[in-house]
XYZ file of C-alpha atoms in Angstrom:
176
model
C -8.440 -16.663 19.951
C -9.173 -19.839 17.545
C -6.695 -21.937 16.004
C -7.223 -20.563 12.478
C -6.890 -16.995 13.648
C -3.351 -17.828 15.168
C -1.897 -19.158 11.998
C -0.479 -16.349 9.502
C -2.566 -16.074 6.291
C -0.751 -14.885 3.225
C -2.288 -11.848 1.371
C -2.164 -11.472 -2.750
C -0.738 -7.940 -3.074
C -0.467 -6.106 -5.902
C 2.407 -3.296 -6.746
C 2.146 -0.234 -8.524
C 4.906 2.192 -9.258
C 3.762 5.564 -10.114
C 6.764 7.268 -12.331
C 7.495 9.171 -15.978
C 10.954 7.581 -15.536
C 11.175 4.443 -13.767
C 11.773 0.954 -15.570
C 11.706 -2.527 -14.331
C 15.431 -2.231 -13.941
C 15.508 0.939 -11.941
C 12.028 0.890 -9.697
C 14.234 0.204 -6.417
C 10.969 0.950 -4.451
C 8.315 -1.127 -6.157
C 11.330 -3.781 -5.855
C 11.852 -3.059 -1.974
C 7.975 -3.725 -1.481
C 7.922 -6.995 -3.378
C 10.996 -7.968 -1.617
C 9.727 -7.051 1.896
C 6.077 -8.543 1.325
C 7.499 -11.891 -0.005
C 9.814 -11.964 2.880
C 6.568 -11.279 5.416
C 5.152 -14.430 3.671
C 2.712 -12.644 1.384
C 2.179 -13.283 -2.382
C 3.228 -10.783 -5.024
C 0.354 -11.327 -7.352
C 0.825 -8.324 -9.736
C 3.319 -5.727 -10.429
C 3.229 -2.939 -12.698
C 4.773 0.888 -13.445
C 2.515 3.112 -14.811
C 3.047 7.378 -15.829
C 1.836 9.683 -13.231
C -1.491 10.259 -15.331
C -4.418 10.276 -12.948
C -6.217 8.386 -15.608
C -3.956 5.704 -15.869
C -3.194 5.236 -12.316
C -6.933 5.073 -11.705
C -7.597 2.402 -14.530
C -4.860 0.167 -12.981
C -6.048 0.476 -9.289
C -9.836 -0.034 -10.251
C -9.006 -2.923 -12.545
C -6.856 -4.704 -9.396
C -10.038 -3.318 -6.700
C -12.735 -5.282 -8.880
C -10.001 -8.279 -9.091
C -11.504 -10.679 -6.536
C -7.913 -12.355 -6.174
C -6.084 -9.161 -5.097
C -6.485 -8.290 -1.634
C -4.142 -5.687 -0.820
C -2.671 -2.842 -3.394
C 0.193 -0.952 -2.461
C 1.242 2.186 -4.755
C 4.459 3.779 -4.841
C 5.244 7.514 -6.037
C 2.987 10.624 -7.359
C 1.984 11.775 -3.686
C 4.256 14.868 -3.590
C 3.375 18.198 -4.750
C 4.914 18.398 -7.876
C 3.240 19.458 -11.251
C 2.393 15.714 -12.180
C 1.801 13.868 -8.559
C -1.480 12.907 -9.104
C -1.638 9.527 -7.171
C -4.291 10.648 -4.419
C -6.562 12.411 -6.763
C -6.615 9.237 -8.809
C -7.040 6.620 -6.165
C -9.268 8.821 -3.194
C -12.506 8.802 -5.450
C -11.966 4.659 -5.722
C -12.181 4.475 -1.847
C -14.924 3.475 0.084
C -13.619 4.225 3.196
C -10.476 6.472 4.025
C -7.775 5.265 6.593
C -7.137 8.445 8.171
C -4.763 7.341 10.463
C -2.123 6.016 7.846
C -1.089 9.263 6.660
C -0.869 10.343 9.980
C 1.236 7.465 11.330
C 3.416 7.530 8.244
C 4.117 11.507 8.854
C 4.917 10.510 12.270
C 7.259 7.750 11.739
C 8.939 9.649 8.608
C 9.330 13.072 10.841
C 12.099 10.962 12.489
C 13.760 10.455 9.318
C 13.260 13.340 7.173
C 11.814 15.816 9.717
C 9.785 18.497 8.173
C 10.280 17.605 4.948
C 7.389 14.769 5.933
C 4.584 17.525 5.550
C 4.869 16.959 1.639
C 3.842 13.522 1.677
C 0.091 12.960 0.532
C 0.254 9.410 1.307
C -3.059 7.643 1.471
C -5.090 4.747 3.063
C -8.321 3.411 2.280
C -10.818 0.301 1.751
C -12.674 -0.520 -1.627
C -14.724 -3.388 -2.456
C -12.858 -5.396 0.097
C -9.537 -4.580 -1.036
C -6.944 -2.328 1.388
C -5.096 0.243 -0.478
C -2.170 2.161 0.681
C -0.532 4.841 -1.443
C 2.749 5.318 -0.467
C 5.935 8.117 -1.593
C 8.352 7.256 -4.356
C 11.309 7.055 -2.420
C 12.474 3.515 -1.558
C 13.077 4.768 2.111
C 9.597 6.039 2.656
C 8.557 2.357 0.884
C 10.683 0.881 3.746
C 9.380 3.125 6.575
C 5.815 2.139 5.790
C 6.170 -1.365 5.346
C 8.310 -1.903 8.387
C 6.544 0.801 10.578
C 2.815 0.044 9.595
C 2.126 -2.343 6.796
C 4.421 -5.450 8.180
C 1.819 -5.614 11.446
C -1.272 -4.374 9.796
C -1.147 -6.959 6.761
C -0.630 -9.849 9.423
C -3.624 -11.507 10.504
C -2.021 -12.404 13.641
C -1.652 -8.817 15.104
C -3.620 -7.593 17.759
C -5.560 -6.349 19.295
C -6.515 -5.202 15.255
C -5.314 -5.155 11.462
C -6.243 -4.830 8.261
C -5.763 -8.253 6.841
C -8.706 -9.841 8.620
C -10.997 -7.001 6.833
C -9.803 -8.669 3.543
C -9.623 -12.211 4.466
C -12.818 -14.238 3.421
C -15.088 -15.130 5.853
C -13.405 -12.852 8.539
C -14.522 -9.494 7.902
C -13.321 -8.279 11.038
C -10.697 -6.569 12.853
C -8.763 -9.127 14.920
């Protein structure tokens, strides 16, 4: 491995909380993601809250996908089955490629914490315009599970044998 691949590369990450009720003061899930990504050495380049509406979610995520500064988008909320949960429908059409294994691995990890209720998570991952997008459930516990069990490693350019960081770092364009 070359010396430049041995060094940690901080990524620019945007966090979107999808909720009809949360405010910046009550958004524990979005705050937990920002804290964890900063602790890992990344930059929180933007953080917003949007109501659970397909078109408002899609507008923010599309804006961020088009922003060359943003390499990773993390959303929290709207992945369940209640009437207004619409994150997968809003974001899925924007993705160039889906990361099938993300939802599978998340539910496997979540099974150990919440049992069969994990089947109700429609979390989603994918790539769009050299940006990696992960849609997480709205609970703070689920955000911790996703970050600690998957995202922390996959967004670290040093993680081997492969990671998503190297797909979004300019000039790399490979897994590892």
